[in-house]
Tab-separated table of C-alpha atoms in Angstrom:
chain	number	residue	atom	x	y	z
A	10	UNK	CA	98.937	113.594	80.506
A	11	UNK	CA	100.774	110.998	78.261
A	12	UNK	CA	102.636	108.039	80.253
A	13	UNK	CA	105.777	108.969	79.228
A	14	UNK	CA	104.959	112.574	80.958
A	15	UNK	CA	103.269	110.515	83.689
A	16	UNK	CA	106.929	108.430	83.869
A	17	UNK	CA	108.978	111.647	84.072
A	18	UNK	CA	107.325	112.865	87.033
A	19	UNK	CA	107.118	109.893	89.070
A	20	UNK	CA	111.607	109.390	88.519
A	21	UNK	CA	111.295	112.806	90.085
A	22	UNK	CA	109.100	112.361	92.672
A	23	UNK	CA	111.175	109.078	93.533
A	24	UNK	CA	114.321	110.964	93.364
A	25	UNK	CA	113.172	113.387	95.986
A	26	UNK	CA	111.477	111.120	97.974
A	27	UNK	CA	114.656	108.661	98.272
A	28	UNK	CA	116.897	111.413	99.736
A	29	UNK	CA	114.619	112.931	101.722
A	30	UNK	CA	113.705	109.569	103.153
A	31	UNK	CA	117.556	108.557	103.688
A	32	UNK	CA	118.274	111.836	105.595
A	33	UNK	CA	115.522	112.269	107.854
A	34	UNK	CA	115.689	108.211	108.640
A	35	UNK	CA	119.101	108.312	109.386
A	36	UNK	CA	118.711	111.093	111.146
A	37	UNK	CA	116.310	109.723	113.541
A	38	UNK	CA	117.978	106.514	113.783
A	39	UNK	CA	121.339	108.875	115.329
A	40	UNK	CA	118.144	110.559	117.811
A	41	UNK	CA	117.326	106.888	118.960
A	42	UNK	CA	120.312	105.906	119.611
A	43	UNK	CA	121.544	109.490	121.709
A	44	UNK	CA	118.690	110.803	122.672
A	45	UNK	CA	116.201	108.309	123.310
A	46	UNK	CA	114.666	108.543	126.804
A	47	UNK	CA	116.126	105.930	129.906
A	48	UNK	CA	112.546	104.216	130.002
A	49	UNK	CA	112.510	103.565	126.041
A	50	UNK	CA	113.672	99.766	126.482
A	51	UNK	CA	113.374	97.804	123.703
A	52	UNK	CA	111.081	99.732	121.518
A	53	UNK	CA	114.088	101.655	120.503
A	54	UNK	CA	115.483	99.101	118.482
A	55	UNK	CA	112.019	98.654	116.875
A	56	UNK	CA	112.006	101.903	115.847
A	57	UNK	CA	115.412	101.364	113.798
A	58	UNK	CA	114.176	98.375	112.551
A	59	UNK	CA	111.798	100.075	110.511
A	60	UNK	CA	114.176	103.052	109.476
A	61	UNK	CA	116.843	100.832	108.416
A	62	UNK	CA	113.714	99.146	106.349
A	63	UNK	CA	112.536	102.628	105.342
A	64	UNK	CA	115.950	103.362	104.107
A	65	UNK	CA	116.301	99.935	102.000
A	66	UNK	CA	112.777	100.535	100.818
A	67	UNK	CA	113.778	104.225	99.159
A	68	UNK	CA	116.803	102.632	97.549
A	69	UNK	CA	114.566	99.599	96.174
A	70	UNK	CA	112.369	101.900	95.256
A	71	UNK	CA	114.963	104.701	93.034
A	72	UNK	CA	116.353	101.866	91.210
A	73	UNK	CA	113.607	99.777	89.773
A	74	UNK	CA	111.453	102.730	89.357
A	75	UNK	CA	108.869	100.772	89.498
A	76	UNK	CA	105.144	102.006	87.587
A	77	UNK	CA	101.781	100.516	88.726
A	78	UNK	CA	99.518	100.209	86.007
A	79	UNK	CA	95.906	99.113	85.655
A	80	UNK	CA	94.267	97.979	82.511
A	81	UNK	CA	91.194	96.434	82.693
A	82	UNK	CA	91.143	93.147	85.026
A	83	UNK	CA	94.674	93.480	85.352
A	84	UNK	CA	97.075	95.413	87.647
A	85	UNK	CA	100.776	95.287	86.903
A	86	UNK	CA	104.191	96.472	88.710
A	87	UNK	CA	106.435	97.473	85.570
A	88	UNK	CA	110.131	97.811	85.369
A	89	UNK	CA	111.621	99.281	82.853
A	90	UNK	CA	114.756	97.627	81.283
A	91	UNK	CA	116.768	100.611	80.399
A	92	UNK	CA	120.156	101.878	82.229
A	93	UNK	CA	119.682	99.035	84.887
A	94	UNK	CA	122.359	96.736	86.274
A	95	UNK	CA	120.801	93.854	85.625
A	96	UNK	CA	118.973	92.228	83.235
A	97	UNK	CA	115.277	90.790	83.522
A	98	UNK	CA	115.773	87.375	85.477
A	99	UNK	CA	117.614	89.760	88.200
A	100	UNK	CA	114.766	92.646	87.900
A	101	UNK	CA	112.371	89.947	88.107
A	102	UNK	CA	113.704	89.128	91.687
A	103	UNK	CA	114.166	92.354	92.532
A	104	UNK	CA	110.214	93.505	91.493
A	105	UNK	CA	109.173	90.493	93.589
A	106	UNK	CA	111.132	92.392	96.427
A	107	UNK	CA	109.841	95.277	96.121
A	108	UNK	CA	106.258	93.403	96.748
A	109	UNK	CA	107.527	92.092	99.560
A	110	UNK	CA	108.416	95.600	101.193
A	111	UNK	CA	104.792	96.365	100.687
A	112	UNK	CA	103.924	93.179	102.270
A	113	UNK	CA	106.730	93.749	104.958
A	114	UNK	CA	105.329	97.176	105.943
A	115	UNK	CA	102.069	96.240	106.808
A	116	UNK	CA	103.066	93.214	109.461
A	117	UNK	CA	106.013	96.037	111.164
A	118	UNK	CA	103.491	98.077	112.949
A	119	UNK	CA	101.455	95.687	113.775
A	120	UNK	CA	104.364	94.158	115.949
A	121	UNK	CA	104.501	97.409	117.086
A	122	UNK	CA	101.558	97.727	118.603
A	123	UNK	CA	101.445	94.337	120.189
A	124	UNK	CA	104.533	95.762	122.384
A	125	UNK	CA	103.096	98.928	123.135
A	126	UNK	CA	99.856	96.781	124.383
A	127	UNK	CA	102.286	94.162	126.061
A	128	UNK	CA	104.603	97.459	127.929
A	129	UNK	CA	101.615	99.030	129.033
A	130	UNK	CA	99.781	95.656	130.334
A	131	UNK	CA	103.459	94.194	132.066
A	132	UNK	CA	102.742	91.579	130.245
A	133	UNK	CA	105.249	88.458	130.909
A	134	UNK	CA	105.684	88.285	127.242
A	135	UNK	CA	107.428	91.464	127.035
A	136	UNK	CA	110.456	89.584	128.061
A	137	UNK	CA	110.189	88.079	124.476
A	138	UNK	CA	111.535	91.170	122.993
A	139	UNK	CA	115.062	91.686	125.099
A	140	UNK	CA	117.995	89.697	124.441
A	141	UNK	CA	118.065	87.339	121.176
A	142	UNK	CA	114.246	86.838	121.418
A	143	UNK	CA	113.772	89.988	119.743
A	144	UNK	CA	114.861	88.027	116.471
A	145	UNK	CA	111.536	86.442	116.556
A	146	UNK	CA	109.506	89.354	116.528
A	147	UNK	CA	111.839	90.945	113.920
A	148	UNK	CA	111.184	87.895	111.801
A	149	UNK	CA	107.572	88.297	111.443
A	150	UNK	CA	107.653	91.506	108.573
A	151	UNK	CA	110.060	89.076	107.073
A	152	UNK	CA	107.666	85.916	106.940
A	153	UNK	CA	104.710	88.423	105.329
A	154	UNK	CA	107.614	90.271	103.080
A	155	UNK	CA	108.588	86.789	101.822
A	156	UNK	CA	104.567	85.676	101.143
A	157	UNK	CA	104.763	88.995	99.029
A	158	UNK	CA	107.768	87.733	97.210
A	159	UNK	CA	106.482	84.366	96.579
A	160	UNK	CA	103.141	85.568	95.225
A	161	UNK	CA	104.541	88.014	93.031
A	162	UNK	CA	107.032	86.592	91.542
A	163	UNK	CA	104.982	82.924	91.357
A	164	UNK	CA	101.602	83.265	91.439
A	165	UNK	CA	101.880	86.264	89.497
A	166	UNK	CA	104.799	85.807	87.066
A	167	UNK	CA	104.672	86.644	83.281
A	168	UNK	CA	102.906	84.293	81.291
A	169	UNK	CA	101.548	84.688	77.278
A	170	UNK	CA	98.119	85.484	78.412
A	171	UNK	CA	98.919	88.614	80.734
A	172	UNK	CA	101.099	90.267	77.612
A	173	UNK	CA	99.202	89.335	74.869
A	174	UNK	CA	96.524	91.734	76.995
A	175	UNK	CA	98.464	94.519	77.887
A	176	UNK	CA	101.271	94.511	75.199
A	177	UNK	CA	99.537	96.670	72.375
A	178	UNK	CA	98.314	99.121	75.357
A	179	UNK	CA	101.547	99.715	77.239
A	180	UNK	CA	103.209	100.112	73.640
A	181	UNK	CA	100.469	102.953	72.658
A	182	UNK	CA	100.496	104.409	76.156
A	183	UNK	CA	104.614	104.618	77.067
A	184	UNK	CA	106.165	103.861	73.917
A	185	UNK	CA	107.878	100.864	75.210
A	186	UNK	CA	107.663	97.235	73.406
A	187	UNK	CA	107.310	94.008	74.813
A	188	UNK	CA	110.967	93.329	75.465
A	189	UNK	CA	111.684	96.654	76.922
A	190	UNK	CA	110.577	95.624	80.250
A	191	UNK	CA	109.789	93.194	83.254
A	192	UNK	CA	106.479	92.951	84.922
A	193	UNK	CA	104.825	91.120	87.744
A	194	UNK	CA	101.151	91.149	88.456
A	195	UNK	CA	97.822	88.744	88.355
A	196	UNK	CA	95.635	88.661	85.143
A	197	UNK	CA	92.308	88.192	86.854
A	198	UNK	CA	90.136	86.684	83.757
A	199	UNK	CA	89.493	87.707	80.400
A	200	UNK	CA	86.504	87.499	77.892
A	201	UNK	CA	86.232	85.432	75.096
A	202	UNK	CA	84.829	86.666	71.683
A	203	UNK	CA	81.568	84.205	72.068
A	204	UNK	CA	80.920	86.678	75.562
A	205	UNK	CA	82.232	84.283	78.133
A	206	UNK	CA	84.650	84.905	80.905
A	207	UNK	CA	86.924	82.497	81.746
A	208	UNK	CA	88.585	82.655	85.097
A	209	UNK	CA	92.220	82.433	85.714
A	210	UNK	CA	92.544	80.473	88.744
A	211	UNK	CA	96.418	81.025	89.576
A	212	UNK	CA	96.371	85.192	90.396
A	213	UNK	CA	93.122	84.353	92.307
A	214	UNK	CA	95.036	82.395	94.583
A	215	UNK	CA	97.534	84.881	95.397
A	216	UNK	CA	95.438	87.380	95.543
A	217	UNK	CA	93.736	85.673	98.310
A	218	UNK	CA	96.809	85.345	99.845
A	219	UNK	CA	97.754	88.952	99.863
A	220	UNK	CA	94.007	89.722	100.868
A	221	UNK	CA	94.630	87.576	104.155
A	222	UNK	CA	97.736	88.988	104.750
A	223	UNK	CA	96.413	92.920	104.625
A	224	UNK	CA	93.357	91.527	106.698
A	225	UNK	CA	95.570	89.724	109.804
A	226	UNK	CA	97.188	92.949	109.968
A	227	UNK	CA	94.673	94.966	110.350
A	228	UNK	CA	92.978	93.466	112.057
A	229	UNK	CA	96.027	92.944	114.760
A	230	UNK	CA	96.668	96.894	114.625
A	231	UNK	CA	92.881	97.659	115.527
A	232	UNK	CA	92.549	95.107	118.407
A	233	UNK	CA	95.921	96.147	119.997
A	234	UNK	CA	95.688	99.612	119.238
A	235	UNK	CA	92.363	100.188	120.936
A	236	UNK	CA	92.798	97.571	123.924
A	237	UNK	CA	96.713	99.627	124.089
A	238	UNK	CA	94.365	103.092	124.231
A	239	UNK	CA	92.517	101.964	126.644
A	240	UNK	CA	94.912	100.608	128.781
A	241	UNK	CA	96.918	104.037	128.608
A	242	UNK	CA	93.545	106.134	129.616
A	243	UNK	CA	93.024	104.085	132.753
A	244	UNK	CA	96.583	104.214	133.957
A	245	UNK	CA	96.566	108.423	133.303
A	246	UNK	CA	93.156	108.100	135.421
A	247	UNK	CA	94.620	106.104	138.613
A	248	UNK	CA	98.095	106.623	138.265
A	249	UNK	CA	99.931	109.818	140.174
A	250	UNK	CA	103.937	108.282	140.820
A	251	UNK	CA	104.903	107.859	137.360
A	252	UNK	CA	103.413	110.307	135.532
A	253	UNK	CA	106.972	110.548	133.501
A	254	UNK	CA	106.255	106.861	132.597
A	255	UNK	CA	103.251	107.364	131.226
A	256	UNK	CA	103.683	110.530	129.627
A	257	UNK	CA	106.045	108.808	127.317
A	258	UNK	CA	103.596	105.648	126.688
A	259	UNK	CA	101.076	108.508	125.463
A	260	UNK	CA	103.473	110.269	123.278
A	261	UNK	CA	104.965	106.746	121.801
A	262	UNK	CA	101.063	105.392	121.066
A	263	UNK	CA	99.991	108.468	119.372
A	264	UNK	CA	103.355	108.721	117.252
A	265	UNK	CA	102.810	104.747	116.366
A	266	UNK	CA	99.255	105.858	115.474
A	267	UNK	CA	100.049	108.510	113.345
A	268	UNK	CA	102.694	106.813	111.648
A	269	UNK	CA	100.934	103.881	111.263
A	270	UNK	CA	98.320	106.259	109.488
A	271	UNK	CA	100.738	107.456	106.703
A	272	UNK	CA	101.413	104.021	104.497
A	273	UNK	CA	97.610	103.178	105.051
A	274	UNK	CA	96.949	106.329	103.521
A	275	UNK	CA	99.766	106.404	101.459
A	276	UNK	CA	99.742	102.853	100.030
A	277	UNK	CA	97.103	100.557	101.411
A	278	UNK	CA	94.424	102.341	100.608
A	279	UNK	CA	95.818	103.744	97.039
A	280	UNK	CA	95.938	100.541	96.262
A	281	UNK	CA	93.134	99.002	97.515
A	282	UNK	CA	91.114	101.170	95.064
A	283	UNK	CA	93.249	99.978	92.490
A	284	UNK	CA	92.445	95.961	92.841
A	285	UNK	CA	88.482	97.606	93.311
A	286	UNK	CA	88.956	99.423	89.847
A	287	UNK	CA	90.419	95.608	88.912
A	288	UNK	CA	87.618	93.917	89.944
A	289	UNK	CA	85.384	95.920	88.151
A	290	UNK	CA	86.734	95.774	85.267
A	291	UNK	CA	87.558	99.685	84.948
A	292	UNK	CA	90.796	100.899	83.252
A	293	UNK	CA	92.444	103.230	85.233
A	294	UNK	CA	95.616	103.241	82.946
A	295	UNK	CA	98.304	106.200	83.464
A	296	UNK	CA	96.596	107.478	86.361
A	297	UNK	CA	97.714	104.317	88.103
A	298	UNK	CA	100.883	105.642	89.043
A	299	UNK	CA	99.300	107.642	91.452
A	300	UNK	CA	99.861	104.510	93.361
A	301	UNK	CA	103.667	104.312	92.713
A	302	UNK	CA	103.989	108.548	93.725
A	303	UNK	CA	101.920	107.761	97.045
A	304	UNK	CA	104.303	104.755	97.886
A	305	UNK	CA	107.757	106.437	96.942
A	306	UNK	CA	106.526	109.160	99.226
A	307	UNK	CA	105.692	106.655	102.631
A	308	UNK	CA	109.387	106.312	103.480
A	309	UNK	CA	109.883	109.843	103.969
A	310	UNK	CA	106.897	111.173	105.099
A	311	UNK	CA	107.012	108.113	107.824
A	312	UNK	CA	109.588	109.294	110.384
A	313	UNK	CA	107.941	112.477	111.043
A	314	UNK	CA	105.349	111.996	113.409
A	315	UNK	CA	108.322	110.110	115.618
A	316	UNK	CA	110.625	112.972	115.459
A	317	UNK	CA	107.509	115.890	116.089
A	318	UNK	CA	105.497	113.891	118.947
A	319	UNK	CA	108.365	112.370	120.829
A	320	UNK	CA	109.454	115.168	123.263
A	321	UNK	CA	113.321	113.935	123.667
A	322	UNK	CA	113.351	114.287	120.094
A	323	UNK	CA	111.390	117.068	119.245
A	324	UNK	CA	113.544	119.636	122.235
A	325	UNK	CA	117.014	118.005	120.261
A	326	UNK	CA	115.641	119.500	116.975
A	327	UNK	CA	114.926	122.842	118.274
A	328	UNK	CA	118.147	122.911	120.669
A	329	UNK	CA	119.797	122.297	117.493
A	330	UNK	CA	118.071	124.635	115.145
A	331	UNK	CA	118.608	127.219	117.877
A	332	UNK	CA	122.445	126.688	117.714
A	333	UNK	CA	122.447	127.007	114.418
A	334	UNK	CA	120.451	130.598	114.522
A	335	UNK	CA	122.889	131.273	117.018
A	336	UNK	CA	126.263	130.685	114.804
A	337	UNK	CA	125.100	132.562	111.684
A	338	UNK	CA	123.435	135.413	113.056
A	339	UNK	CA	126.154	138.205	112.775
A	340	UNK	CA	128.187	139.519	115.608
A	341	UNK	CA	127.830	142.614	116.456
A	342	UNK	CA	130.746	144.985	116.474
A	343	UNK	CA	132.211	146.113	119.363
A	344	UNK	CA	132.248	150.035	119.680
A	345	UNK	CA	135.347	151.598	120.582
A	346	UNK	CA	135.593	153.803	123.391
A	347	UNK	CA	136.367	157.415	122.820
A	348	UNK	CA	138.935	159.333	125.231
A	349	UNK	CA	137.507	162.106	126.704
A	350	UNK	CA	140.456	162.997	128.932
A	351	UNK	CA	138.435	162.929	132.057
């Protein structure tokens, strides 16, 4: 498949995904707020938090349209210049964004699981997330978002060496020139025609940076989520009073761990395979944007798991899909009654 083929079907599966992904978010975000159970606390507006993001992320992602590509040891976000709003300073900015909501993604459920673990422990620290101390939490997606940005649009910005490499390949492969688009991404090294590789010091620096990032978080989702499991499992063991209670911890830990399953699957480890290919010096090319298809789908995929585990939820669905049955099923006519005259 040529990468212009490769480009039509990835606007299409971002087209999809983007609606689908602002309906069923909104959608649950209307659920949290009306039908979220009394003992939810503040884990409700956590789950918002990273609908509302879910949402933004769709709508970053439909207009950029943003292709990964892989050519040798070099892995590049492009943006296309064509029918955008802006020109490439702005779509600069905005590609560096877009790194950061992969960045961002990765830190929101690991705050999530630190509450679960801190709700099911009584922790004193839970009183850090009611009131404006919630902010603080909130902030931390932003702080690894904005290490994203910086790294993207800094450490790996533009420079003559990157196109020089990929110009004459992106031109054969999509038919696009130099100046018919932006693109942000680290040019690892490069050989020499004497058979020597010199190092470019810069994009190993951020990539560092984005390793440690992926690497604190999960590392903070395993700890958490296993200490949170256990925690859960001893209470259902010893515990008869509030079996409600922890009912709803169980379904709320198994809904964060599937849906904490679906970008690792969906992006992490997509691209993870992608910086191996990198390292190795093996040209994935077009089939790179495999990695764009599997992140445009995340946002919409995500919400699921909260809407089909969490019981409030899940009996609102099906009251309302039964309603629905119930007004366009056809009503039945009513027989007259015949006169006998007895």
């Amino acid at each position: 498949m040529l990468g212009k083929e490769w480009s039509a079907l990835l606007k299409l599966i971002q087209d999809v995904s983007a609606v689908f992904s602002i309906v069923i978010n909104t959608f649950l975000i209307a659920l949290i707020l009306t039908k979220s159970p009394k003992h939810l606390g503040a884990y409700k507006w956590l789950m918002i938090y990273i609908s509302v993001f879910e949402i933004f992320y769709s709508i970053l992602d439909v207009f950029l349209v943003p292709q990964h590509y892989s050519h040798g040891p070099t892995f590049l976000v492009i943006v296309g210049l064509k029918d955008k709003l802006f020109g490439p300073p702005g779509l600069l900015i905005l590609n560096s964004c877009y790194w950061g909501c992969f960045g961002a993604s990765m830190a929101m459920f690991a705050v999530h699981f630190v509450y679960r673990w801190l709700v099911v422990t009584k922790h004193p620290l839970i009183e850090t997330f009611y009131g404006w101390k919630i902010c603080i939490w909130f902030s931390v997606p932003m702080w690894y978002g904005l290490t994203w940005i910086c790294t993207g649009y800094i450490l790996s910005a533009p420079n003559e060496h990157t196109s020089r490499f990929i110009k004459d390949n992106i031109k054969e492969i999509f038919e696009l020139k130099i100046d018919a688009y932006v693109y942000l991404g680290p040019f690892l090294y490069e050989r020499a025609d004497n058979g020597t590789v010199n190092v470019h010091i810069v994009p190993f620096i951020g990539l560092a940076i984005i390793s440690g990032t992926i690497i604190s978080s999960v590392t903070i989702v395993l700890v958490f989520g296993i200490l949170c499991y256990q925690k859960i499992s001893c209470l259902v063991a010893i515990t008869v009073g509030s079996g409600k209670l922890i009912k709803l911890q169980r379904q709320l830990f198994f809904a964060l761990v599937i849906q904490t399953l679906v970008p690792f699957l969906l992006m992490h480890i997509p691209a993870a395979i992608m910086f191996a290919f990198v390292f190795l010096d093996i040209d994935l090319g077009v089939y790179s944007a495999v990695v764009s298809m599997t992140i445009a789908i995340y946002p919409a995929v995500d919400p699921i798991p909260t809407l089909v585990i969490v019981k409030n939820y899940r009996k609102a669905i099906i009251s309302y899909l039964s309603l629905e049955c119930v007004r366009k099923s056809p009503v039945p006519a009513t027989i007259p009654k015949m006169n006998t005259g007895l």
